[in-house]
Amino acid sequence: MARRIFLAGHRGMVGGAIHRRLIANGAPEADILTRSHADLDLTDQRAVQAFMQAERPDAVILAAARVGGIHANNTYPADFIYDNLMMEANVIHQAHLAGVQSLLFLGSSCIYPRDAAQPMREDALLTGPLEPTNEPYAVAKIAGIKLCESYNRQHGADYRSVMPTNLYGPGDNFHPENSHVVPALIRRFHEAVETGEPEVTIWGSGTPRREFLHVDDMAEASLFVMDLDRATYEANTRPMLSHINVGTGSDVSIAELARMVADVTGFEGRIVQDTSKPDGTPRKLMDVSRLADMGWRARIGLQDGIAETYDWFKAHAGSVREN
Ligand SMILES: NC(=O)C1=CN([C@@H]2O[C@H](COP(=O)(O)OP(=O)(O)OC[C@H]3O[C@@H](n4cnc5c(N)ncnc54)[C@H](OP(=O)(O)O)[C@@H]3O)[C@@H](O)[C@H]2O)C=CC1
Ligand SMILES: C[C@H]1O[C@H](OP(=O)(O)OP(=O)(O)OC[C@H]2O[C@@H](n3cnc4c(=O)[nH]c(N)nc43)[C@H](O)[C@@H]2O)[C@@H](O)[C@@H](O)C1=O
């Protein structure tokens, strides 16, 4: 019997990539249930309850969230903790009440302590203080992991959690202030080339290191984890480790990233640092061996991924998302 999947956040970068991947894998469009934010506000408990009771999907992929880069997290902490706590609590609890057996929750690499040993293993969770610039968001994401784990333990559900590293790709948010670093730099370097600006400013010292996974790889990994048989998933997430890291296993400095974006966009001017802006976590490289041991590895390299994303950005000039 076909499996009807509620894909929450289908208009977002990850949700859009998962939607494309499901269709590419042969899922009939009719089996992929979607609702826009305007049609179903996932922070509204009654609305989510009514939707889940009416539709009773067989599975849920929760790719909806309040998402943003270091500036957005640092500026809107109440929005980030409240919206994400409400969305995950509503979707996970109402999925349980509607008898949904299979759910995938997307967390984030920022759940790990700011000074966790690198690369960060899944069992580093809750072993130290978090990075202040995104602690509210991280606390909400940790709560999401614990929600899934608790419904699995108490109700025998099969609710799984994946922890993506920094993501980028088509469909990203290109807001000049609220976006993540890759879309922000693609836009800024592109505009400098268009206007003949002699220099581009990047935030912070340029020394922090980040791991960047293309969103199409993330979509493939999400469905891979979702389709794992339960015994394999449980065997690889013990003891009490109900989440799996998803990344490339390699990182670059922000200065190296800026150089790559300059090369891809053809910018030949100066790159300067605005050290009045926060660096955030010095490094957050994920240990991706658990997922590799289960048979999945990232395929899209950063240079190629940035070039492909830049092509997408230019092809969608004037209509890219900025929120
Ligand atoms: N991007 C990244 O680098 C990383 C992302 N993640 C996680 O991956 C997941 C997807 O992120 P990403 O695709 O980048 O985010 P996007 O912002 O691109 O997409 C999020 C989606 O959620 C929707 N949404 C937001 N609030 C609500 C709401 N109250 N009710 C219903 N829908 C809502 C948005 O709709 P609308 O725009 O209309 O509000 C949007 O479609 C999230 O869980 C995020 O935390 C984890 C690590 C890194
Ligand atoms: C995925 C993860 O993403 C967020 O954490 P982050 O990795 O710190 O996010 P970021 O991509 O915004 O920054 C990465 C680095 O890049 C530097 N940087 C330089 N120039 C720009 C710039 O122009 N914009 C941005 N955003 N950063 C810049 C910036 O100073 C920082 O050192 C969490 O909030 C949370 O959302 C989360 O889970």
Short mmCIF file of C-alpha atoms and ligand atoms in Angstrom, two decimals:
data_model
loop_
_atom_site.label_atom_id
_atom_site.label_comp_id
_atom_site.label_asym_id
_atom_site.label_seq_id
_atom_site.Cartn_x
_atom_site.Cartn_y
_atom_site.Cartn_z
CA MET A 1 0.00 0.00 0.00
CA ALA A 2 1.42 3.40 -0.94
CA ARG A 3 2.81 5.41 1.93
CA ARG A 4 1.35 8.90 2.31
CA ILE A 5 4.05 11.24 3.64
CA PHE A 6 3.37 14.66 5.19
CA LEU A 7 6.38 16.74 4.12
CA ALA A 8 6.35 19.75 6.45
CA GLY A 9 8.37 22.71 5.12
CA HIS A 10 8.22 21.66 1.45
CA ARG A 11 8.81 25.21 0.25
CA GLY A 12 12.05 25.52 2.20
CA MET A 13 15.53 24.65 0.99
CA VAL A 14 15.66 21.17 2.57
CA GLY A 15 11.94 20.47 2.14
CA GLY A 16 12.17 21.38 -1.53
CA ALA A 17 15.16 19.08 -2.03
CA ILE A 18 13.42 16.21 -0.21
CA HIS A 19 10.33 16.78 -2.38
CA ARG A 20 12.46 16.58 -5.56
CA ARG A 21 14.18 13.44 -4.27
CA LEU A 22 10.89 11.71 -3.37
CA ILE A 23 9.53 12.39 -6.88
CA ALA A 24 12.82 11.24 -8.44
CA ASN A 25 12.55 8.04 -6.39
CA GLY A 26 9.14 7.39 -7.94
CA ALA A 27 6.78 8.58 -5.19
CA PRO A 28 3.47 9.65 -6.74
CA GLU A 29 2.85 13.37 -6.20
CA ALA A 30 -0.50 12.41 -4.66
CA ASP A 31 1.28 10.52 -1.85
CA ILE A 32 3.26 13.59 -0.78
CA LEU A 33 1.09 15.72 1.49
CA THR A 34 2.17 19.37 1.75
CA ARG A 35 0.86 22.55 3.34
CA SER A 36 2.37 26.01 3.08
CA HIS A 37 3.07 28.04 6.20
CA ALA A 38 0.17 30.32 5.24
CA ASP A 39 -2.20 27.32 5.02
CA LEU A 40 -1.02 25.51 8.13
CA ASP A 41 0.89 27.35 10.87
CA LEU A 42 2.66 24.54 12.68
CA THR A 43 2.92 26.64 15.86
CA ASP A 44 -0.91 26.45 16.10
CA GLN A 45 -1.70 23.33 18.13
CA ARG A 46 -5.38 23.15 17.17
CA ALA A 47 -4.66 23.60 13.47
CA VAL A 48 -2.01 20.85 13.54
CA GLN A 49 -4.37 18.56 15.49
CA ALA A 50 -7.19 19.12 12.99
CA PHE A 51 -4.84 18.49 10.05
CA MET A 52 -3.34 15.29 11.49
CA GLN A 53 -6.73 13.88 12.50
CA ALA A 54 -8.16 14.62 9.04
CA GLU A 55 -5.23 13.41 6.97
CA ARG A 56 -3.65 10.66 9.16
CA PRO A 57 -0.45 10.35 7.07
CA ASP A 58 1.60 7.15 7.25
CA ALA A 59 4.82 9.12 7.80
CA VAL A 60 5.96 12.66 8.58
CA ILE A 61 9.15 14.49 7.58
CA LEU A 62 9.57 17.61 9.69
CA ALA A 63 11.69 19.96 7.57
CA ALA A 64 9.77 23.06 8.67
CA ALA A 65 11.43 25.31 11.23
CA ARG A 66 12.37 28.89 12.02
CA VAL A 67 15.84 28.94 10.45
CA GLY A 68 18.55 31.55 10.02
CA GLY A 69 22.21 32.37 10.27
CA ILE A 70 24.28 33.69 13.14
CA HIS A 71 22.86 37.24 12.97
CA ALA A 72 19.22 36.09 12.86
CA ASN A 73 19.75 33.66 15.75
CA ASN A 74 21.53 36.34 17.76
CA THR A 75 18.84 38.96 17.04
CA TYR A 76 15.60 36.97 17.36
CA PRO A 77 16.28 34.39 20.14
CA ALA A 78 12.66 34.35 21.37
CA ASP A 79 11.33 33.62 17.86
CA PHE A 80 13.89 30.86 17.33
CA ILE A 81 13.21 29.03 20.59
CA TYR A 82 9.43 29.53 20.68
CA ASP A 83 8.58 28.77 17.05
CA ASN A 84 10.80 25.70 16.88
CA LEU A 85 9.64 24.29 20.23
CA MET A 86 5.98 24.78 19.24
CA MET A 87 6.38 23.31 15.73
CA GLU A 88 8.16 20.16 16.90
CA ALA A 89 5.92 19.64 19.94
CA ASN A 90 2.76 20.06 17.87
CA VAL A 91 3.87 17.94 14.92
CA ILE A 92 5.39 15.13 16.99
CA HIS A 93 2.56 14.93 19.56
CA GLN A 94 -0.24 15.19 16.99
CA ALA A 95 1.49 12.64 14.77
CA HIS A 96 1.47 10.26 17.74
CA LEU A 97 -2.23 10.93 18.45
CA ALA A 98 -3.00 10.32 14.75
CA GLY A 99 -1.21 6.95 14.86
CA VAL A 100 1.75 7.99 12.68
CA GLN A 101 4.41 5.31 13.13
CA SER A 102 7.31 6.87 11.17
CA LEU A 103 8.65 10.41 11.56
CA LEU A 104 11.92 12.13 10.69
CA PHE A 105 12.98 15.21 12.68
CA LEU A 106 15.70 17.55 11.43
CA GLY A 107 17.90 18.99 14.16
CA SER A 108 21.20 20.81 13.67
CA SER A 109 24.92 20.50 14.37
CA CYS A 110 24.60 23.45 16.78
CA ILE A 111 23.14 21.05 19.39
CA TYR A 112 26.69 20.12 20.39
CA PRO A 113 28.78 21.96 23.01
CA ARG A 114 30.73 24.95 21.70
CA ASP A 115 34.01 23.30 22.73
CA ALA A 116 33.13 19.69 21.87
CA ALA A 117 36.05 17.53 20.74
CA GLN A 118 36.31 17.61 16.95
CA PRO A 119 35.00 15.86 14.97
CA MET A 120 31.84 15.86 17.09
CA ARG A 121 30.37 12.42 17.88
CA GLU A 122 26.67 11.89 18.61
CA ASP A 123 27.49 11.08 22.26
CA ALA A 124 28.90 14.61 22.77
CA LEU A 125 25.30 15.83 23.18
CA LEU A 126 24.63 17.56 26.53
CA THR A 127 28.24 17.27 27.69
CA GLY A 128 28.96 21.01 27.87
CA PRO A 129 27.79 24.59 27.35
CA LEU A 130 26.36 25.58 23.98
CA GLU A 131 27.45 28.37 21.61
CA PRO A 132 25.75 31.56 22.92
CA THR A 133 24.87 32.98 19.46
CA ASN A 134 22.45 30.12 18.76
CA GLU A 135 21.77 28.53 22.17
CA PRO A 136 17.97 29.14 22.12
CA TYR A 137 17.67 27.46 18.71
CA ALA A 138 19.98 24.64 19.84
CA VAL A 139 17.91 24.06 23.01
CA ALA A 140 14.78 23.78 20.85
CA LYS A 141 16.54 21.27 18.57
CA ILE A 142 17.75 19.21 21.56
CA ALA A 143 14.16 19.18 22.81
CA GLY A 144 13.11 17.82 19.39
CA ILE A 145 15.57 14.94 19.71
CA LYS A 146 14.29 14.21 23.23
CA LEU A 147 10.66 14.39 22.07
CA CYS A 148 11.33 11.72 19.42
CA GLU A 149 13.34 9.58 21.85
CA SER A 150 10.61 9.83 24.54
CA TYR A 151 7.76 8.87 22.19
CA ASN A 152 9.88 5.94 21.00
CA ARG A 153 10.52 4.80 24.58
CA GLN A 154 7.00 5.32 25.99
CA HIS A 155 4.83 4.56 22.94
CA GLY A 156 7.01 2.32 20.77
CA ALA A 157 7.07 4.94 18.00
CA ASP A 158 9.78 5.02 15.32
CA TYR A 159 10.59 8.72 15.33
CA ARG A 160 14.10 9.38 14.05
CA SER A 161 16.38 12.45 14.22
CA VAL A 162 19.08 13.56 11.80
CA MET A 163 21.58 16.31 12.70
CA PRO A 164 22.57 18.21 9.54
CA THR A 165 25.78 20.22 9.42
CA ASN A 166 25.64 23.66 7.71
CA LEU A 167 23.63 23.28 4.51
CA TYR A 168 23.52 25.25 1.26
CA GLY A 169 22.09 24.94 -2.23
CA PRO A 170 19.15 25.81 -4.48
CA GLY A 171 16.14 27.28 -2.68
CA ASP A 172 18.20 28.74 0.15
CA ASN A 173 17.31 31.98 1.95
CA PHE A 174 19.42 34.79 0.41
CA HIS A 175 18.40 37.54 2.85
CA PRO A 176 21.46 39.83 3.21
CA GLU A 177 21.33 39.79 7.04
CA ASN A 178 19.32 36.73 8.16
CA SER A 179 20.81 34.12 5.82
CA HIS A 180 23.60 31.62 6.42
CA VAL A 181 27.12 32.35 5.23
CA VAL A 182 27.12 30.56 1.85
CA PRO A 183 24.05 32.29 0.37
CA ALA A 184 25.10 35.58 1.99
CA LEU A 185 28.53 35.51 0.34
CA ILE A 186 27.20 34.30 -3.05
CA ARG A 187 24.84 37.28 -3.09
CA ARG A 188 27.43 39.79 -1.80
CA PHE A 189 30.22 38.74 -4.20
CA HIS A 190 27.75 38.60 -7.11
CA GLU A 191 26.53 42.12 -6.38
CA ALA A 192 30.15 43.37 -6.07
CA VAL A 193 30.96 41.97 -9.52
CA GLU A 194 27.76 43.47 -10.96
CA THR A 195 28.47 46.93 -9.47
CA GLY A 196 32.28 46.94 -9.78
CA GLU A 197 32.78 47.17 -5.99
CA PRO A 198 36.54 46.99 -5.29
CA GLU A 199 36.14 45.15 -1.97
CA VAL A 200 33.82 42.72 -0.21
CA THR A 201 33.43 42.54 3.57
CA ILE A 202 32.92 39.23 5.36
CA TRP A 203 31.75 39.00 8.98
CA GLY A 204 34.10 38.05 11.78
CA SER A 205 37.77 37.07 11.60
CA GLY A 206 37.47 34.50 8.83
CA THR A 207 39.16 31.92 11.07
CA PRO A 208 36.08 29.85 12.18
CA ARG A 209 35.79 26.56 10.36
CA ARG A 210 32.54 25.15 8.95
CA GLU A 211 31.46 21.95 7.23
CA PHE A 212 29.11 22.52 4.29
CA LEU A 213 26.77 19.86 2.90
CA HIS A 214 24.82 20.38 -0.32
CA VAL A 215 21.08 20.19 0.26
CA ASP A 216 20.60 17.46 -2.38
CA ASP A 217 22.98 15.25 -0.37
CA MET A 218 20.98 16.15 2.76
CA ALA A 219 17.73 15.13 1.05
CA GLU A 220 19.22 11.79 0.01
CA ALA A 221 20.59 11.17 3.53
CA SER A 222 17.21 12.06 5.08
CA LEU A 223 15.37 9.44 3.00
CA PHE A 224 18.20 6.95 3.54
CA VAL A 225 17.83 7.24 7.34
CA MET A 226 14.04 7.16 7.10
CA ASP A 227 14.15 3.94 5.04
CA LEU A 228 16.63 2.12 7.29
CA ASP A 229 15.10 -0.96 8.89
CA ARG A 230 14.33 -0.31 12.54
CA ALA A 231 16.86 -2.79 13.92
CA THR A 232 19.74 -1.19 12.00
CA TYR A 233 18.72 2.31 13.09
CA GLU A 234 18.36 1.29 16.72
CA ALA A 235 21.63 -0.66 16.74
CA ASN A 236 23.44 2.48 15.53
CA THR A 237 21.82 4.97 17.89
CA ARG A 238 22.43 3.25 21.23
CA PRO A 239 22.83 3.88 24.10
CA MET A 240 20.06 6.46 24.11
CA LEU A 241 21.59 8.04 21.02
CA SER A 242 18.45 8.72 19.05
CA HIS A 243 20.13 10.93 16.48
CA ILE A 244 22.50 10.54 13.55
CA ASN A 245 24.99 13.15 12.26
CA VAL A 246 24.79 14.05 8.56
CA GLY A 247 27.75 15.85 7.00
CA THR A 248 30.73 15.61 4.68
CA GLY A 249 33.38 14.96 7.34
CA SER A 250 35.56 17.85 6.15
CA ASP A 251 35.58 21.59 6.82
CA VAL A 252 37.04 24.87 5.55
CA SER A 253 37.74 28.23 7.16
CA ILE A 254 35.37 31.09 6.42
CA ALA A 255 38.30 32.87 4.73
CA GLU A 256 38.84 29.83 2.46
CA LEU A 257 35.09 29.74 1.73
CA ALA A 258 35.14 33.45 0.82
CA ARG A 259 38.04 32.76 -1.59
CA MET A 260 36.04 29.94 -3.21
CA VAL A 261 32.96 32.15 -3.64
CA ALA A 262 35.15 34.95 -5.09
CA ASP A 263 36.61 32.50 -7.61
CA VAL A 264 33.17 31.11 -8.58
CA THR A 265 31.65 34.57 -9.02
CA GLY A 266 34.71 36.03 -10.77
CA PHE A 267 35.35 38.66 -8.08
CA GLU A 268 38.95 39.92 -8.22
CA GLY A 269 38.91 42.70 -5.59
CA ARG A 270 39.87 42.75 -1.94
CA ILE A 271 38.23 40.67 0.80
CA VAL A 272 38.16 42.39 4.19
CA GLN A 273 36.94 41.20 7.62
CA ASP A 274 34.46 43.07 9.82
CA THR A 275 35.63 41.83 13.21
CA SER A 276 32.82 43.73 14.96
CA LYS A 277 30.57 40.84 13.82
CA PRO A 278 30.55 37.56 15.83
CA ASP A 279 32.53 34.49 14.76
CA GLY A 280 30.21 32.07 16.58
CA THR A 281 31.44 28.53 17.20
CA PRO A 282 35.17 28.23 16.34
CA ARG A 283 34.58 24.84 14.68
CA LYS A 284 31.76 22.26 14.38
CA LEU A 285 33.00 19.38 12.27
CA MET A 286 30.75 16.34 12.56
CA ASP A 287 31.84 12.77 13.04
CA VAL A 288 29.94 11.11 10.20
CA SER A 289 31.20 7.56 10.77
CA ARG A 290 27.90 6.15 12.12
CA LEU A 291 26.04 7.04 8.92
CA ALA A 292 29.01 5.93 6.80
CA ASP A 293 28.99 2.57 8.61
CA MET A 294 25.32 2.25 7.63
CA GLY A 295 26.17 2.91 4.00
CA TRP A 296 25.71 6.62 3.22
CA ARG A 297 28.30 9.22 2.32
CA ALA A 298 28.05 12.74 0.87
CA ARG A 299 28.87 13.03 -2.83
CA ILE A 300 28.72 16.73 -3.82
CA GLY A 301 32.02 18.56 -3.34
CA LEU A 302 32.00 22.13 -2.02
CA GLN A 303 33.57 23.82 -5.08
CA ASP A 304 31.11 22.11 -7.47
CA GLY A 305 28.23 22.69 -5.06
CA ILE A 306 28.92 26.41 -4.78
CA ALA A 307 29.24 26.75 -8.56
CA GLU A 308 25.93 24.92 -9.10
CA THR A 309 24.24 27.04 -6.43
CA TYR A 310 25.57 30.22 -8.02
CA ASP A 311 24.16 29.13 -11.40
CA TRP A 312 20.81 28.51 -9.71
CA PHE A 313 20.99 31.94 -7.98
CA LYS A 314 21.63 33.73 -11.28
CA ALA A 315 18.85 31.80 -13.02
CA HIS A 316 16.42 32.86 -10.26
CA ALA A 317 17.66 36.46 -9.89
CA GLY A 318 14.88 38.65 -8.57
CA SER A 319 12.81 35.76 -7.22
CA VAL A 320 15.11 34.12 -4.65
CA ARG A 321 13.72 33.79 -1.11
CA GLU A 322 14.69 36.49 1.40
CA ASN A 323 13.16 36.02 4.81
N1 LIG B 1 20.00 25.61 6.42
C1 LIG B 1 20.92 25.06 7.21
O1 LIG B 1 22.12 25.36 7.13
C2 LIG B 1 20.52 24.05 8.23
C3 LIG B 1 19.18 23.68 8.42
N2 LIG B 1 18.88 22.75 9.39
C4 LIG B 1 17.48 22.33 9.63
O2 LIG B 1 16.93 21.82 8.41
C5 LIG B 1 15.51 22.10 8.38
C6 LIG B 1 15.17 22.86 7.12
O3 LIG B 1 15.95 24.03 7.08
P1 LIG B 1 15.94 24.94 5.77
O4 LIG B 1 15.31 24.20 4.64
O5 LIG B 1 17.32 25.49 5.62
O6 LIG B 1 14.98 26.14 6.22
P2 LIG B 1 14.07 27.08 5.32
O7 LIG B 1 13.91 28.34 6.08
O8 LIG B 1 14.61 27.11 3.94
O9 LIG B 1 12.68 26.30 5.29
C7 LIG B 1 11.89 26.23 6.45
C8 LIG B 1 10.46 26.03 6.02
O10 LIG B 1 9.66 25.98 7.19
C9 LIG B 1 8.51 26.80 6.97
N3 LIG B 1 8.01 27.33 8.23
C10 LIG B 1 8.63 28.19 9.07
N4 LIG B 1 7.82 28.46 10.12
C11 LIG B 1 6.67 27.76 9.93
C12 LIG B 1 5.45 27.64 10.64
N5 LIG B 1 5.24 28.30 11.79
N6 LIG B 1 4.49 26.84 10.13
C13 LIG B 1 4.67 26.19 8.97
N7 LIG B 1 5.81 26.24 8.24
C14 LIG B 1 6.79 27.04 8.73
C15 LIG B 1 9.01 27.91 6.07
O11 LIG B 1 7.92 28.49 5.39
P3 LIG B 1 7.90 30.12 5.23
O12 LIG B 1 9.20 30.49 4.59
O13 LIG B 1 6.71 30.36 4.36
O14 LIG B 1 7.77 30.70 6.60
C16 LIG B 1 9.94 27.16 5.15
O15 LIG B 1 9.21 26.61 4.07
C17 LIG B 1 15.21 22.88 9.67
O16 LIG B 1 14.76 21.99 10.68
C18 LIG B 1 16.57 23.45 10.04
O17 LIG B 1 16.64 23.70 11.44
C19 LIG B 1 19.84 22.18 10.19
C20 LIG B 1 21.17 22.53 10.03
C21 LIG B 1 21.59 23.46 9.03
C1 LIG B 2 23.69 25.70 10.68
C2 LIG B 2 23.96 26.62 11.85
O1 LIG B 2 24.10 27.93 11.37
C3 LIG B 2 24.20 28.92 12.36
O2 LIG B 2 25.49 28.93 12.88
P1 LIG B 2 26.73 29.38 12.00
O3 LIG B 2 27.30 28.19 11.36
O4 LIG B 2 27.60 30.22 12.87
O5 LIG B 2 26.00 30.26 10.90
P2 LIG B 2 26.40 31.21 9.71
O6 LIG B 2 26.36 30.41 8.46
O7 LIG B 2 25.48 32.39 9.82
O8 LIG B 2 27.91 31.72 10.02
C4 LIG B 2 29.01 30.89 9.83
C5 LIG B 2 30.28 31.74 9.95
O9 LIG B 2 30.36 32.58 8.78
C6 LIG B 2 30.70 33.91 9.19
N1 LIG B 2 30.22 34.87 8.17
C7 LIG B 2 31.06 35.67 7.43
N2 LIG B 2 30.34 36.48 6.61
C8 LIG B 2 29.03 36.15 6.85
C9 LIG B 2 27.82 36.67 6.29
O10 LIG B 2 27.80 37.60 5.44
N3 LIG B 2 26.66 36.07 6.73
C10 LIG B 2 26.66 35.08 7.65
N4 LIG B 2 25.47 34.53 8.03
N5 LIG B 2 27.79 34.59 8.24
C11 LIG B 2 28.97 35.14 7.81
C12 LIG B 2 29.98 34.04 10.53
O11 LIG B 2 30.51 35.14 11.26
C13 LIG B 2 30.29 32.69 11.16
O12 LIG B 2 31.59 32.70 11.69
C14 LIG B 2 23.30 28.79 13.54
O13 LIG B 2 22.82 30.08 13.81
C15 LIG B 2 22.24 27.79 13.24
O14 LIG B 2 21.34 28.28 12.27
C16 LIG B 2 22.81 26.53 12.77
O15 LIG B 2 22.30 25.48 13.07
#
